[in-house]
PDB file of C-alpha atoms in Angstrom:
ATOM      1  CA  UNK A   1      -3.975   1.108  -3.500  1.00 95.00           C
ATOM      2  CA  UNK A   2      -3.235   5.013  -3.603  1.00 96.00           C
ATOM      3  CA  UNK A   3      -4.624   6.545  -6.455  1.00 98.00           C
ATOM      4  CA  UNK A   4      -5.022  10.544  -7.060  1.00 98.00           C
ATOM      5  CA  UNK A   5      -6.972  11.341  -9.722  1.00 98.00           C
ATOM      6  CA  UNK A   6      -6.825  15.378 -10.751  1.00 98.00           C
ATOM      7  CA  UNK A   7      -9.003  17.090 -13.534  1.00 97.00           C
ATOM      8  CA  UNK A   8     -10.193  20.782 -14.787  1.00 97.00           C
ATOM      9  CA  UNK A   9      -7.062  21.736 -16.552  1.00 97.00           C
ATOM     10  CA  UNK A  10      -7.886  23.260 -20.237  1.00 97.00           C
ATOM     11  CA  UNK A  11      -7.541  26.270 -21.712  1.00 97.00           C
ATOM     12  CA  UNK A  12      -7.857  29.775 -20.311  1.00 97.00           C
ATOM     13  CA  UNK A  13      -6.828  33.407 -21.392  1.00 97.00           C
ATOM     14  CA  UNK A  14      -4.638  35.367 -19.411  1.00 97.00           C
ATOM     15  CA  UNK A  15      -5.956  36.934 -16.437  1.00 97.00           C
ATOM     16  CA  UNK A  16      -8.600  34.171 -16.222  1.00 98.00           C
ATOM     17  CA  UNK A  17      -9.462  31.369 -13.747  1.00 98.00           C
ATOM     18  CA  UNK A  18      -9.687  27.931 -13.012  1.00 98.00           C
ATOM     19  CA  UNK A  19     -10.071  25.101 -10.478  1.00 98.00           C
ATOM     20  CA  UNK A  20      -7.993  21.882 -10.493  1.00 98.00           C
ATOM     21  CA  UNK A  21      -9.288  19.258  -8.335  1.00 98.00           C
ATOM     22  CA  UNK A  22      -7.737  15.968  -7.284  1.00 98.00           C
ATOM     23  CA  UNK A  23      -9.867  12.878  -6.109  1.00 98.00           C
ATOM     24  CA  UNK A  24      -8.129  10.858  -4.122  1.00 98.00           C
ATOM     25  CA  UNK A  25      -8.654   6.950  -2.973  1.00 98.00           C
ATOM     26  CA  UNK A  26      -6.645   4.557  -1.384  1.00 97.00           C
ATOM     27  CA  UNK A  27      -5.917   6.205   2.324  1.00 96.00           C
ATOM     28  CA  UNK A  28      -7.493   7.983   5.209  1.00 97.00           C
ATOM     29  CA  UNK A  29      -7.034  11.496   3.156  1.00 97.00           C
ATOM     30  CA  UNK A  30      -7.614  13.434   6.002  1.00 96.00           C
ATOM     31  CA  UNK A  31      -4.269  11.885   7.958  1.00 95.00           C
ATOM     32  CA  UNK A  32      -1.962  13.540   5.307  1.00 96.00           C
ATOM     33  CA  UNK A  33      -1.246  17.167   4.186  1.00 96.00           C
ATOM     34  CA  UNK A  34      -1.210  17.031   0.154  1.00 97.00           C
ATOM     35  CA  UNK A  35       1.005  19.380  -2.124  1.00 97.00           C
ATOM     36  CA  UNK A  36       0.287  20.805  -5.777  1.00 98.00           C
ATOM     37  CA  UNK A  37       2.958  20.519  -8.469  1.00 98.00           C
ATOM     38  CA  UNK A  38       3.650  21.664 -11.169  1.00 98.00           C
ATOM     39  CA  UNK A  39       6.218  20.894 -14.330  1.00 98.00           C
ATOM     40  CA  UNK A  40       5.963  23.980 -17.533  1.00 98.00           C
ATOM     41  CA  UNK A  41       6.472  21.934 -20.753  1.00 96.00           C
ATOM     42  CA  UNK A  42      10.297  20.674 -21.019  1.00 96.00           C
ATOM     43  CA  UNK A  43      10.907  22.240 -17.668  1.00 97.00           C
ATOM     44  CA  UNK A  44      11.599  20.711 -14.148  1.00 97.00           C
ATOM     45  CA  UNK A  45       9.419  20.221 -11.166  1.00 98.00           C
ATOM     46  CA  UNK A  46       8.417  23.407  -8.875  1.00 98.00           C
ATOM     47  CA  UNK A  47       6.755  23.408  -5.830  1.00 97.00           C
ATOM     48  CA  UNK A  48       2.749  25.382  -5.773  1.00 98.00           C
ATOM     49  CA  UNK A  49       1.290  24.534  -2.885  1.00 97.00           C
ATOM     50  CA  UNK A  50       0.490  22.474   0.200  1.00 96.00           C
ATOM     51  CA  UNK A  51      -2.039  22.160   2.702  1.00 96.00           C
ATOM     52  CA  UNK A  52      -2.185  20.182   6.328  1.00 95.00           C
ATOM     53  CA  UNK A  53      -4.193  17.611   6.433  1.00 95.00           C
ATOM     54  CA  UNK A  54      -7.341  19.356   8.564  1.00 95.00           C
ATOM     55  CA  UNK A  55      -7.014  22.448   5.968  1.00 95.00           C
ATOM     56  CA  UNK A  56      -5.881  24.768   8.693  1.00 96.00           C
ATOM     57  CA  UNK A  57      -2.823  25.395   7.336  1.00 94.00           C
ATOM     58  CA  UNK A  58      -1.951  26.313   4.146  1.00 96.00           C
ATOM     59  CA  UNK A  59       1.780  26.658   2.313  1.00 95.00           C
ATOM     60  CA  UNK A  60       2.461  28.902  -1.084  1.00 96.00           C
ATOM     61  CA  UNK A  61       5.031  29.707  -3.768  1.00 96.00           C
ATOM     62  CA  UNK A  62       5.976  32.908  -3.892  1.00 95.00           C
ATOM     63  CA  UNK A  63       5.439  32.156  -7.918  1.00 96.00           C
ATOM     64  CA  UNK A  64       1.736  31.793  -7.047  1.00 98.00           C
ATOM     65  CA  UNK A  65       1.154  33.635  -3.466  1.00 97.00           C
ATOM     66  CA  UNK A  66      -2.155  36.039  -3.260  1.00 97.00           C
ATOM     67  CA  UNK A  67      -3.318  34.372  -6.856  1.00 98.00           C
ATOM     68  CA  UNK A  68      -3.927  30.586  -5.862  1.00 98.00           C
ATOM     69  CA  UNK A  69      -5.382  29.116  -2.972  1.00 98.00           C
ATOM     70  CA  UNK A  70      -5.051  25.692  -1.853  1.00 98.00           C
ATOM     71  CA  UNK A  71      -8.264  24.011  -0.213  1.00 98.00           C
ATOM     72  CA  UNK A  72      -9.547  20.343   0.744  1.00 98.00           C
ATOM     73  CA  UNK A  73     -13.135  18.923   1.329  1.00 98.00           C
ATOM     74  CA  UNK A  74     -12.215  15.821   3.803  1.00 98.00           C
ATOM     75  CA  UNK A  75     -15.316  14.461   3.571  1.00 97.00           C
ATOM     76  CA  UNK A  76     -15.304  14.213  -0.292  1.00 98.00           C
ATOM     77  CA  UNK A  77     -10.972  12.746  -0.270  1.00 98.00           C
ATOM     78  CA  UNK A  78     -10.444  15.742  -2.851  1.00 98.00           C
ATOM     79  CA  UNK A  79      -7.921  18.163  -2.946  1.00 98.00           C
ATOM     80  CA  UNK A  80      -8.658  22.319  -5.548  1.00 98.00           C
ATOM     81  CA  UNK A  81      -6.394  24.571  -6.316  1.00 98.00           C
ATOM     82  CA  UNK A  82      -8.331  27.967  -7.251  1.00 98.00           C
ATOM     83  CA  UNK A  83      -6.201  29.595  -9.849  1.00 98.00           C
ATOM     84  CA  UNK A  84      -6.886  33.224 -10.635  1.00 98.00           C
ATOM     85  CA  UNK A  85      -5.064  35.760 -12.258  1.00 98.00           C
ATOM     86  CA  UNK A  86      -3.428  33.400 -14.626  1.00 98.00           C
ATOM     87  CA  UNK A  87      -0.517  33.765 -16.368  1.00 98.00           C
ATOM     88  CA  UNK A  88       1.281  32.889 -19.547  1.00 97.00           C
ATOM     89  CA  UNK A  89       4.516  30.837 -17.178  1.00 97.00           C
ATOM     90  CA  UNK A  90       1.496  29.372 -15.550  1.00 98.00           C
ATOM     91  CA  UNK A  91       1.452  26.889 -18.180  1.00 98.00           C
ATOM     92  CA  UNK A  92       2.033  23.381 -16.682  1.00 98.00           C
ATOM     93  CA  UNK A  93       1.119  20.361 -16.038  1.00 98.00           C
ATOM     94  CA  UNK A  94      -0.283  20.162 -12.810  1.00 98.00           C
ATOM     95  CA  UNK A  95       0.395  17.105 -10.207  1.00 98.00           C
ATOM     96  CA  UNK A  96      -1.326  16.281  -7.165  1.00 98.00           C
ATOM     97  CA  UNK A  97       0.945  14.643  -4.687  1.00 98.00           C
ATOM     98  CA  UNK A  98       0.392  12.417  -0.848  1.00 97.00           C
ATOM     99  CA  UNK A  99       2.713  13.857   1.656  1.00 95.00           C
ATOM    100  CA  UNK A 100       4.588  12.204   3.904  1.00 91.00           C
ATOM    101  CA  UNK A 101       5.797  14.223   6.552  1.00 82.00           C
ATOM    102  CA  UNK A 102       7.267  13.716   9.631  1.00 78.00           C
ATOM    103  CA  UNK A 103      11.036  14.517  10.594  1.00 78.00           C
ATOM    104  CA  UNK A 104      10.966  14.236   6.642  1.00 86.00           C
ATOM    105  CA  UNK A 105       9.086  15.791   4.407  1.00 89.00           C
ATOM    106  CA  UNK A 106       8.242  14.364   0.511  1.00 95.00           C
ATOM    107  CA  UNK A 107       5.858  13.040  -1.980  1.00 97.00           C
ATOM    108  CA  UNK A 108       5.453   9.421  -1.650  1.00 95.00           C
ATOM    109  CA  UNK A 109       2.314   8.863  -4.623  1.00 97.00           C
ATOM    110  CA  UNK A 110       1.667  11.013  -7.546  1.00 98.00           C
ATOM    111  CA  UNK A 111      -1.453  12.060  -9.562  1.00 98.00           C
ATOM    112  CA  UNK A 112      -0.946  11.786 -13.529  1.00 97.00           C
ATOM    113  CA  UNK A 113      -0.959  15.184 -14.207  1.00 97.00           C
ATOM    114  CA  UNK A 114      -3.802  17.822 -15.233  1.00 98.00           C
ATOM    115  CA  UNK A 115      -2.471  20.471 -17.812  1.00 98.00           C
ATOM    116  CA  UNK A 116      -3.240  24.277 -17.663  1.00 98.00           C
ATOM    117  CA  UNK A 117      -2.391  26.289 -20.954  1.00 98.00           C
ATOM    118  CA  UNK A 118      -2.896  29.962 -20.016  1.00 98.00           C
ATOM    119  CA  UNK A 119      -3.188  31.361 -24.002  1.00 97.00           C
ATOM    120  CA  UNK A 120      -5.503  33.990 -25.821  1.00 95.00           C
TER     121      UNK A 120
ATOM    122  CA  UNK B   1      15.118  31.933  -0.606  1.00 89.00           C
ATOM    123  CA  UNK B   2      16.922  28.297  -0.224  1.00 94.00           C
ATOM    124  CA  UNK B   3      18.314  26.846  -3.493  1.00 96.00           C
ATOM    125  CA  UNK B   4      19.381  23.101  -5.036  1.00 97.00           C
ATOM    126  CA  UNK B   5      21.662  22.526  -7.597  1.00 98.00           C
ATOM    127  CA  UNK B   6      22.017  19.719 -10.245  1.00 98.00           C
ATOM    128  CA  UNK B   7      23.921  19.144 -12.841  1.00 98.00           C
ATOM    129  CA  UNK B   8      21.916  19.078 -16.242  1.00 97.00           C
ATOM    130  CA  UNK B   9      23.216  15.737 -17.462  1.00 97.00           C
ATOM    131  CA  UNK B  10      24.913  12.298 -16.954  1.00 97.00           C
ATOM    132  CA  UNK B  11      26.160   9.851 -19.435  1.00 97.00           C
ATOM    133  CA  UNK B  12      26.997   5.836 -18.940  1.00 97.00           C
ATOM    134  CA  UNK B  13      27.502   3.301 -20.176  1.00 97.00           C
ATOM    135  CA  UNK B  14      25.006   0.432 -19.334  1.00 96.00           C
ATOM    136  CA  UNK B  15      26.241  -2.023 -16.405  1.00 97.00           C
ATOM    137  CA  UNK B  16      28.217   1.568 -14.997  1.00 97.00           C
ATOM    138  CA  UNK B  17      27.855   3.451 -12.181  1.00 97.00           C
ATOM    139  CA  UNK B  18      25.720   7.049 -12.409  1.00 97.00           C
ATOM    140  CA  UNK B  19      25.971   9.168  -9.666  1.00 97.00           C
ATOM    141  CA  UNK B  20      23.860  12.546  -9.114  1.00 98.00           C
ATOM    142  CA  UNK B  21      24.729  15.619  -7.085  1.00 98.00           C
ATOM    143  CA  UNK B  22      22.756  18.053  -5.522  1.00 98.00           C
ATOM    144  CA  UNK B  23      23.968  21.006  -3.626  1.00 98.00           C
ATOM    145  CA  UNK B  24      22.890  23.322  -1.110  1.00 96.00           C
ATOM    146  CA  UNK B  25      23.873  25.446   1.307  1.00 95.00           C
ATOM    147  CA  UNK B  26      24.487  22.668   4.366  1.00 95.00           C
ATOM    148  CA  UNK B  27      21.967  20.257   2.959  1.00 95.00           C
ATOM    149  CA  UNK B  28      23.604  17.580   4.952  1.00 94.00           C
ATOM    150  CA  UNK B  29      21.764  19.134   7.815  1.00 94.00           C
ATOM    151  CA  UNK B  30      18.683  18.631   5.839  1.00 93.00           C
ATOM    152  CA  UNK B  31      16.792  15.276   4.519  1.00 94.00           C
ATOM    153  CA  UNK B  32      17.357  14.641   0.765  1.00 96.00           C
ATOM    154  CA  UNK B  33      14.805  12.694  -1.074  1.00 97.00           C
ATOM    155  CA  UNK B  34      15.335  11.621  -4.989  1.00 98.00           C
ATOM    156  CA  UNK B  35      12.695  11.247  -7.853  1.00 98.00           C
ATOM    157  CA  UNK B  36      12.940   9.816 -11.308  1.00 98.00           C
ATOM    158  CA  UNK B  37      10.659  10.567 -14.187  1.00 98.00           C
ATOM    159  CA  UNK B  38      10.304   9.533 -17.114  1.00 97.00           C
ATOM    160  CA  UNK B  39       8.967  10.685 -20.080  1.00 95.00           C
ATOM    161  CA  UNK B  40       5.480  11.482 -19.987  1.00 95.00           C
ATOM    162  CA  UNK B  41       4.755   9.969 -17.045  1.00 97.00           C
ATOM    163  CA  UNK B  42       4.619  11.561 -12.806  1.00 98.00           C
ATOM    164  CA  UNK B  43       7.580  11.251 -10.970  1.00 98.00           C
ATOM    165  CA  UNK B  44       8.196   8.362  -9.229  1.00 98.00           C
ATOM    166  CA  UNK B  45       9.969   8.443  -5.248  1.00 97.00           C
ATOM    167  CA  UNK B  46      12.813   6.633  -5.673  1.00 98.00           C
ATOM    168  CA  UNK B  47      15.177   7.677  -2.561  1.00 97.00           C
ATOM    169  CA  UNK B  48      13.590   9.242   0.554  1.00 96.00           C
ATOM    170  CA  UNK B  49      15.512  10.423   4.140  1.00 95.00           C
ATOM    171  CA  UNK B  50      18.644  10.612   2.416  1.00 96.00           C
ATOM    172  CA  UNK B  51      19.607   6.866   1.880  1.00 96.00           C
ATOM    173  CA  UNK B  52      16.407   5.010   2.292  1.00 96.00           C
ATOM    174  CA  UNK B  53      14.478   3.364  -0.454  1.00 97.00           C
ATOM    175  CA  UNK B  54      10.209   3.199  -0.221  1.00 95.00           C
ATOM    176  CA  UNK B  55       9.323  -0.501  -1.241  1.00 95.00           C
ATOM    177  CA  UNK B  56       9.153  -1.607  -4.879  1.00 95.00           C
ATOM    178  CA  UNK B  57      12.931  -0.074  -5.964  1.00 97.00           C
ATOM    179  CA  UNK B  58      15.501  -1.469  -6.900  1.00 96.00           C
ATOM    180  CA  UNK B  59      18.613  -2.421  -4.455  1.00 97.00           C
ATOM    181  CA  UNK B  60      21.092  -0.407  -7.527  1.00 97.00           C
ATOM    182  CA  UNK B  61      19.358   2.778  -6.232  1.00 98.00           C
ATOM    183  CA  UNK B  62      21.223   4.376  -3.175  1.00 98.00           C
ATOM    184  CA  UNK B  63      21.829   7.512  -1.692  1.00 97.00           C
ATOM    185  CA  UNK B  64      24.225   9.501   0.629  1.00 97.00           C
ATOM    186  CA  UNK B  65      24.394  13.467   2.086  1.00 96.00           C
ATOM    187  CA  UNK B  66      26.751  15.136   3.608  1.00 95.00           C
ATOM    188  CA  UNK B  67      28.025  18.858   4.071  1.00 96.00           C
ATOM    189  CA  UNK B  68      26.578  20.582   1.123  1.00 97.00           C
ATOM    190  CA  UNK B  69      25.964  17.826  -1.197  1.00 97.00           C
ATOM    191  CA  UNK B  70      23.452  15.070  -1.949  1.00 97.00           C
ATOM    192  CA  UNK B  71      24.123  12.180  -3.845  1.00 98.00           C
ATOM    193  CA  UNK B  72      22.131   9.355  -5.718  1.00 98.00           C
ATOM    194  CA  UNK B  73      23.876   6.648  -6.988  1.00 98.00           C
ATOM    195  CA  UNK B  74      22.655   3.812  -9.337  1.00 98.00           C
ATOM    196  CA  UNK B  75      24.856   1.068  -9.545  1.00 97.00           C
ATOM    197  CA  UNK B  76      24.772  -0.874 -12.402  1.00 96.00           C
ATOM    198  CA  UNK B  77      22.622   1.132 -14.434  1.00 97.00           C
ATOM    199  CA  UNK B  78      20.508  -0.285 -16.606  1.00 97.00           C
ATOM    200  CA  UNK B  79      18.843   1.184 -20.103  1.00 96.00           C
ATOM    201  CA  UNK B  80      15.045   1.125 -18.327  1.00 97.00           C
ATOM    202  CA  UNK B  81      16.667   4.102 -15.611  1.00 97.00           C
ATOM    203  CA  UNK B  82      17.381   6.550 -18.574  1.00 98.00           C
ATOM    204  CA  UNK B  83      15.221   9.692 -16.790  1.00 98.00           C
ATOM    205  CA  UNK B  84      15.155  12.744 -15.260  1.00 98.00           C
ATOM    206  CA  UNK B  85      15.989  12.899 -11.918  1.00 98.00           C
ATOM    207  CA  UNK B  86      15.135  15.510  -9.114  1.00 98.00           C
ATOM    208  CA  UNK B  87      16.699  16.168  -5.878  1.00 98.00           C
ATOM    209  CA  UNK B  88      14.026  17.441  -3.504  1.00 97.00           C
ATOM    210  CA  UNK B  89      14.306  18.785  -0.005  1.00 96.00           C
ATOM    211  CA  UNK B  90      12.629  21.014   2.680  1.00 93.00           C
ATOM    212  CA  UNK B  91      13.729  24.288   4.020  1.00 88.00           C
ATOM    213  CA  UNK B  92      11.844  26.205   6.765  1.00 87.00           C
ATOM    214  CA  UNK B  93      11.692  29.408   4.939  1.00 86.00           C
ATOM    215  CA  UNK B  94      11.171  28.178   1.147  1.00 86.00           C
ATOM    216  CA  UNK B  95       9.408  25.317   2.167  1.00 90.00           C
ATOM    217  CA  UNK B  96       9.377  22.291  -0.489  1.00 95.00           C
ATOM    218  CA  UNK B  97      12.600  23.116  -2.972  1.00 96.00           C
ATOM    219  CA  UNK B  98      13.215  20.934  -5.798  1.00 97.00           C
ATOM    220  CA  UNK B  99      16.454  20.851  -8.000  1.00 98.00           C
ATOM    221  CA  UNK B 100      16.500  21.613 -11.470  1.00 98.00           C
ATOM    222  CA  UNK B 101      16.905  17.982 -12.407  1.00 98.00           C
ATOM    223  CA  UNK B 102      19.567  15.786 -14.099  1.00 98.00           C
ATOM    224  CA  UNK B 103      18.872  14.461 -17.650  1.00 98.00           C
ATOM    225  CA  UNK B 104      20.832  10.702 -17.185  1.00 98.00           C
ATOM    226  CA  UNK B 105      21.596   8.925 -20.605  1.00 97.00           C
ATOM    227  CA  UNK B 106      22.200   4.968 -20.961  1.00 96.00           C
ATOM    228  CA  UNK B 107      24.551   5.277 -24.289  1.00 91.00           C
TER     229      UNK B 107
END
């Protein structure tokens, strides 16, 4: 069974950092680029990040480019996003997604969510 | 920067027919994939390559592209599908675009 477990959301003035990771279980994590996204409160789904499944390539937001970066530690199945800089519409919850991507590209198993409320 | 477009919200009548749109600039040359989330919980794949379901949903759930418009469909809907719903597809220069969702009430 899939499962993608994410954690280190919390609190954080603006202009500060943090690092969301996601554990995942389930699969051979290293066959599959993963994706980060993320939903502000009442709002609809947007698109952070992905990265290939070796780590050598990596896929941004312009919302996010030259602030987050996107990494993976294969030989741990877990999935960061570094967040720096953060901002006040950074406020989300944040979702770890599976890939599937072939002639297709989507997110076939979801994380439950980490939240990130950027707030002095 | 590539764009989809959905309606904010749908209305049935349980045992009716919703249907979804999503639009984009000749998204029928694209692949269309559909989620549906409900409250306080991840989204959920329910349509993926347009018209194909992953394993687990329901035969009501279908889809269908063509020309500049995406479309889920859930036939006899049923009180449990009240959700969002989310259009997603992927565009060489934006990447991974999602729509801005469709709210769909059972009345």
């Amino acid at each position: 069974e899939v499962q993608l477990l994410e954690s280190g959301g919390g609190l954080v003035q603006p202009g500060g950092s943090l690092r969301l990771s996601c554990a995942a279980s389930g699969f051979t994590f290293s066959s599959y680029a993963m994706s980060w996204v993320r939903q502000a409160p009442g709002k609809g789904l947007e698109w952070v990040s992905s990265i290939s499944g070796s780590g050598d390539s990596t896929y941004y937001a312009d919302s996010v480019k030259g602030r987050f970066t996107v990494s993976r530690d294969n030989s741990k199945n877990t999935l960061y996003l570094q967040m720096n800089s953060l901002r006040a519409e950074d406020t989300a919850a944040y979702y770890c997604a599976k890939v599937f991507q072939g002639i297709v590209y989507y997110f076939d198993y979801w994380g439950q969510g980490t939240l990130v409320t950027v707030s002095s | 920067s590539y764009e989809l477009t959905q309606p904010p919200s749908v209305s049935v009548s349980p045992g009716q027919t919703a249907s979804f749109t999503c639009s984009g600039d000749k998204l029928g040359d694209k692949y269309t994939c559909w989620y549906q989330q409900k409250p306080g919980q991840s989204p959920v794949l329910v349509i993926y390559q347009n018209n194909k379901r992953p394993s687990g949903i329901p035969e009501r759930f279908s889809g269908s592209s063509s020309g500049n418009t995406a479309t889920l469909t859930i036939s006899g809907t049923q009180a449990m599908d009240e959700a969002d719903y989310y259009c997603q597809a992927w565009d060489s220069s934006t990447y991974v675009v999602f729509g801005g969702g469709t709210k769909l009430t059972v009345l």
